[in-house]
Amino acid sequence: MRERIVLALVLTGLFSYATGCKKQVDHAEFLSAINKSFAGRHECVWPEPIKLPAKVDPSKDENIRAFEALADAGLFLRVSEEKGSFLVGSKRVNTYNLSDKGHSSWTPDTNQPGYGNFCFGHFNATAVEKATPDSSANSTQYTVNYRYEVLGIPEWVRTPESMRAFPKLAADTSIQSATASLIKDTNGSWAVESPHHPQ
């Protein structure tokens, strides 16, 4: 009986020692790897580049609110004109093109002349909420839940008109959560396993 108690105490001690000596992963390394994967990535107003000048029918085009918000923010110049014919009748068309202020915020698409987008800021992971290792004892892969923010958001993004026209911009001005899969490479450094960006 005494031998069993001694054996149980020894095993408990060994387990506690092994657990205590287990190396904790530095969350700062995870954050560094996630931020490295964000390098060169900015938030943009539209999911795809648009062509300018843009002609928009205010009575039909669902994108009118977006163009109007950017015109109100001073990024677009708006020219309204009546167009039509004897048979069809006339209709109002707005033409939007870059203002001087808009030129400084516009990111041209190098693959499509005349196309571009308003892009700004950069993503920054700020804290690890949870890091879950894979099933191995010495894990080289983790699923990391983290918080992030978009830094460098210009004032025109924060206007009520922009927030209403682009709901995603409202989310970009707050702290958000996302998940990434990280893997340790042969040099012992952590890296995001595949290109991953918050949605």
C-alpha positions as a Markdown table, in Angstrom:
| # | Residue | x | y | z |
|---|---|---|---|---|
| 1 | Met | 0.0 | 0.0 | 0.0 |
| 2 | Arg | 2.8 | 2.4 | 1.0 |
| 3 | Glu | 4.6 | 1.6 | -2.3 |
| 4 | Arg | 1.6 | 2.5 | -4.3 |
| 5 | Ile | 1.3 | 5.9 | -2.5 |
| 6 | Val | 5.0 | 6.6 | -3.1 |
| 7 | Leu | 4.7 | 5.6 | -6.7 |
| 8 | Ala | 1.6 | 7.8 | -7.2 |
| 9 | Leu | 3.5 | 10.8 | -5.6 |
| 10 | Val | 6.6 | 10.2 | -7.8 |
| 11 | Leu | 4.5 | 10.1 | -11.0 |
| 12 | Thr | 2.5 | 13.2 | -9.9 |
| 13 | Gly | 5.8 | 15.0 | -9.3 |
| 14 | Leu | 7.2 | 14.0 | -12.7 |
| 15 | Phe | 4.1 | 15.1 | -14.5 |
| 16 | Ser | 4.1 | 18.4 | -12.7 |
| 17 | Tyr | 7.8 | 18.9 | -13.5 |
| 18 | Ala | 7.2 | 18.1 | -17.2 |
| 19 | Thr | 4.2 | 20.4 | -17.3 |
| 20 | Gly | 6.1 | 23.2 | -15.6 |
| 21 | Cys | 9.1 | 22.9 | -17.9 |
| 22 | Lys | 7.0 | 22.9 | -21.1 |
| 23 | Lys | 8.0 | 25.9 | -23.1 |
| 24 | Gln | 5.2 | 28.5 | -23.6 |
| 25 | Val | 4.9 | 29.9 | -27.1 |
| 26 | Asp | 5.5 | 33.7 | -27.2 |
| 27 | His | 2.4 | 35.3 | -28.5 |
| 28 | Ala | 4.5 | 38.3 | -29.7 |
| 29 | Glu | 6.0 | 35.9 | -32.3 |
| 30 | Phe | 2.4 | 35.0 | -33.5 |
| 31 | Leu | 1.5 | 38.7 | -33.8 |
| 32 | Ser | 4.8 | 39.4 | -35.7 |
| 33 | Ala | 4.0 | 36.6 | -38.2 |
| 34 | Ile | 0.4 | 37.8 | -38.7 |
| 35 | Asn | 1.5 | 41.4 | -39.2 |
| 36 | Lys | 4.2 | 40.2 | -41.7 |
| 37 | Ser | 1.4 | 38.5 | -43.7 |
| 38 | Phe | -0.4 | 41.9 | -43.8 |
| 39 | Ala | 2.6 | 43.7 | -45.4 |
| 40 | Gly | 1.5 | 45.8 | -48.4 |
| 41 | Arg | -2.2 | 45.1 | -47.8 |
| 42 | His | -4.5 | 48.1 | -47.5 |
| 43 | Glu | -8.2 | 48.5 | -47.1 |
| 44 | Cys | -10.1 | 49.8 | -50.2 |
| 45 | Val | -13.5 | 51.4 | -50.7 |
| 46 | Trp | -14.6 | 49.0 | -53.5 |
| 47 | Pro | -13.8 | 45.3 | -53.7 |
| 48 | Glu | -12.6 | 45.8 | -57.3 |
| 49 | Pro | -11.1 | 48.8 | -59.1 |
| 50 | Ile | -13.5 | 51.1 | -60.9 |
| 51 | Lys | -13.1 | 53.1 | -64.1 |
| 52 | Leu | -13.1 | 56.9 | -64.2 |
| 53 | Pro | -14.7 | 59.1 | -65.2 |
| 54 | Ala | -17.8 | 57.3 | -64.1 |
| 55 | Lys | -21.3 | 58.1 | -65.5 |
| 56 | Val | -24.1 | 57.3 | -63.0 |
| 57 | Asp | -27.8 | 57.6 | -63.4 |
| 58 | Pro | -29.0 | 58.9 | -60.0 |
| 59 | Ser | -32.5 | 57.4 | -60.5 |
| 60 | Lys | -31.3 | 53.9 | -61.3 |
| 61 | Asp | -27.8 | 53.1 | -60.3 |
| 62 | Glu | -27.5 | 51.5 | -56.8 |
| 63 | Asn | -24.0 | 52.9 | -56.5 |
| 64 | Ile | -25.1 | 56.5 | -56.4 |
| 65 | Arg | -24.9 | 56.8 | -52.6 |
| 66 | Ala | -21.2 | 55.7 | -52.8 |
| 67 | Phe | -20.3 | 58.3 | -55.5 |
| 68 | Glu | -22.3 | 61.0 | -53.7 |
| 69 | Ala | -20.5 | 60.3 | -50.4 |
| 70 | Leu | -17.1 | 60.6 | -52.0 |
| 71 | Ala | -18.1 | 63.8 | -53.8 |
| 72 | Asp | -19.3 | 65.2 | -50.5 |
| 73 | Ala | -16.0 | 64.2 | -48.9 |
| 74 | Gly | -14.2 | 66.2 | -51.7 |
| 75 | Leu | -12.6 | 63.2 | -53.5 |
| 76 | Phe | -14.8 | 63.4 | -56.6 |
| 77 | Leu | -15.9 | 66.3 | -58.8 |
| 78 | Arg | -19.6 | 65.9 | -59.8 |
| 79 | Val | -21.0 | 67.2 | -63.1 |
| 80 | Ser | -24.7 | 66.8 | -63.7 |
| 81 | Glu | -26.2 | 67.0 | -67.2 |
| 82 | Glu | -29.4 | 66.2 | -69.0 |
| 83 | Lys | -29.2 | 63.6 | -71.7 |
| 84 | Gly | -31.8 | 62.1 | -74.0 |
| 85 | Ser | -33.4 | 62.0 | -77.3 |
| 86 | Phe | -36.8 | 63.0 | -78.9 |
| 87 | Leu | -38.1 | 59.4 | -78.6 |
| 88 | Val | -36.8 | 58.4 | -75.2 |
| 89 | Gly | -37.0 | 61.7 | -73.4 |
| 90 | Ser | -34.3 | 63.2 | -71.2 |
| 91 | Lys | -32.7 | 61.9 | -68.1 |
| 92 | Arg | -30.1 | 63.3 | -65.6 |
| 93 | Val | -26.7 | 61.8 | -65.6 |
| 94 | Asn | -23.9 | 62.5 | -63.1 |
| 95 | Thr | -20.3 | 62.3 | -64.2 |
| 96 | Tyr | -17.7 | 61.7 | -61.4 |
| 97 | Asn | -14.0 | 62.3 | -61.7 |
| 98 | Leu | -11.1 | 62.8 | -59.3 |
| 99 | Ser | -10.7 | 66.2 | -57.6 |
| 100 | Asp | -7.3 | 67.5 | -56.6 |
| 101 | Lys | -7.9 | 66.0 | -53.1 |
| 102 | Gly | -9.0 | 62.7 | -54.7 |
| 103 | His | -5.9 | 62.3 | -56.7 |
| 104 | Ser | -3.8 | 62.1 | -53.5 |
| 105 | Ser | -6.0 | 59.3 | -52.2 |
| 106 | Trp | -6.5 | 57.4 | -55.4 |
| 107 | Thr | -4.6 | 54.1 | -56.1 |
| 108 | Pro | -4.3 | 53.5 | -59.8 |
| 109 | Asp | -4.6 | 49.9 | -61.1 |
| 110 | Thr | -1.3 | 49.2 | -62.9 |
| 111 | Asn | -3.0 | 46.5 | -65.0 |
| 112 | Gln | -5.9 | 48.5 | -66.2 |
| 113 | Pro | -5.3 | 52.1 | -67.3 |
| 114 | Gly | -8.1 | 54.4 | -66.1 |
| 115 | Tyr | -9.1 | 52.1 | -63.3 |
| 116 | Gly | -8.3 | 52.4 | -59.6 |
| 117 | Asn | -9.6 | 52.6 | -56.1 |
| 118 | Phe | -9.5 | 54.6 | -52.9 |
| 119 | Cys | -7.2 | 52.6 | -50.6 |
| 120 | Phe | -5.9 | 53.5 | -47.2 |
| 121 | Gly | -4.4 | 52.3 | -43.9 |
| 122 | His | -2.9 | 49.0 | -43.1 |
| 123 | Phe | -3.9 | 46.1 | -40.9 |
| 124 | Asn | -2.3 | 45.6 | -37.5 |
| 125 | Ala | -2.8 | 42.6 | -35.2 |
| 126 | Thr | -2.9 | 43.8 | -31.6 |
| 127 | Ala | -3.5 | 40.9 | -29.3 |
| 128 | Val | -3.8 | 37.1 | -29.3 |
| 129 | Glu | -7.1 | 36.0 | -27.7 |
| 130 | Lys | -6.5 | 32.3 | -27.9 |
| 131 | Ala | -3.7 | 30.0 | -29.4 |
| 132 | Thr | -4.6 | 26.3 | -29.9 |
| 133 | Pro | -1.9 | 23.9 | -30.8 |
| 134 | Asp | -2.3 | 20.8 | -33.0 |
| 135 | Ser | -2.4 | 17.4 | -31.3 |
| 136 | Ser | 1.4 | 16.8 | -31.2 |
| 137 | Ala | 3.4 | 17.2 | -28.0 |
| 138 | Asn | 5.8 | 19.6 | -29.5 |
| 139 | Ser | 3.4 | 21.5 | -31.7 |
| 140 | Thr | 4.6 | 23.2 | -34.8 |
| 141 | Gln | 1.1 | 24.4 | -35.9 |
| 142 | Tyr | -1.3 | 26.6 | -34.0 |
| 143 | Thr | -4.8 | 28.1 | -34.7 |
| 144 | Val | -4.6 | 31.6 | -33.4 |
| 145 | Asn | -7.6 | 33.8 | -32.7 |
| 146 | Tyr | -6.5 | 37.4 | -32.6 |
| 147 | Arg | -7.7 | 41.0 | -32.5 |
| 148 | Tyr | -6.7 | 43.5 | -35.2 |
| 149 | Glu | -7.4 | 47.1 | -36.3 |
| 150 | Val | -6.9 | 49.2 | -39.4 |
| 151 | Leu | -4.3 | 52.0 | -38.8 |
| 152 | Gly | -4.1 | 55.2 | -40.9 |
| 153 | Ile | -7.8 | 55.7 | -41.6 |
| 154 | Pro | -8.3 | 59.1 | -43.2 |
| 155 | Glu | -10.9 | 61.6 | -41.9 |
| 156 | Trp | -13.1 | 61.3 | -45.0 |
| 157 | Val | -13.7 | 57.6 | -44.2 |
| 158 | Arg | -15.2 | 58.6 | -40.8 |
| 159 | Thr | -17.9 | 60.9 | -42.2 |
| 160 | Pro | -21.5 | 59.8 | -41.6 |
| 161 | Glu | -22.0 | 59.8 | -45.4 |
| 162 | Ser | -19.1 | 57.4 | -46.0 |
| 163 | Met | -20.2 | 55.1 | -43.1 |
| 164 | Arg | -23.7 | 54.8 | -44.6 |
| 165 | Ala | -22.5 | 54.3 | -48.2 |
| 166 | Phe | -19.7 | 51.8 | -47.2 |
| 167 | Pro | -20.8 | 49.8 | -44.2 |
| 168 | Lys | -17.5 | 47.9 | -44.2 |
| 169 | Leu | -15.7 | 51.1 | -43.5 |
| 170 | Ala | -17.6 | 51.5 | -40.2 |
| 171 | Ala | -16.3 | 48.1 | -39.2 |
| 172 | Asp | -12.7 | 49.1 | -40.2 |
| 173 | Thr | -12.7 | 51.9 | -37.6 |
| 174 | Ser | -13.2 | 49.5 | -34.7 |
| 175 | Ile | -11.2 | 46.6 | -33.2 |
| 176 | Gln | -12.2 | 43.3 | -34.8 |
| 177 | Ser | -11.4 | 39.6 | -34.4 |
| 178 | Ala | -10.1 | 37.0 | -36.9 |
| 179 | Thr | -8.4 | 33.6 | -37.0 |
| 180 | Ala | -5.2 | 32.4 | -38.7 |
| 181 | Ser | -3.3 | 29.1 | -38.9 |
| 182 | Leu | 0.4 | 29.5 | -38.1 |
| 183 | Ile | 3.1 | 27.0 | -38.7 |
| 184 | Lys | 6.8 | 26.9 | -37.5 |
| 185 | Asp | 9.3 | 26.7 | -40.4 |
| 186 | Thr | 12.6 | 24.8 | -40.4 |
| 187 | Asn | 14.4 | 27.9 | -39.0 |
| 188 | Gly | 12.1 | 27.9 | -36.0 |
| 189 | Ser | 10.2 | 31.0 | -37.1 |
| 190 | Trp | 6.4 | 31.3 | -37.2 |
| 191 | Ala | 4.6 | 32.1 | -40.4 |
| 192 | Val | 0.9 | 32.2 | -41.5 |
| 193 | Glu | 0.4 | 28.9 | -43.3 |
| 194 | Ser | -1.5 | 30.4 | -46.3 |
| 195 | Pro | -2.4 | 33.9 | -47.3 |
| 196 | His | -5.0 | 34.9 | -44.8 |
| 197 | His | -6.8 | 38.2 | -44.4 |
| 198 | Pro | -9.7 | 39.3 | -42.3 |
| 199 | Gln | -13.0 | 39.5 | -44.2 |
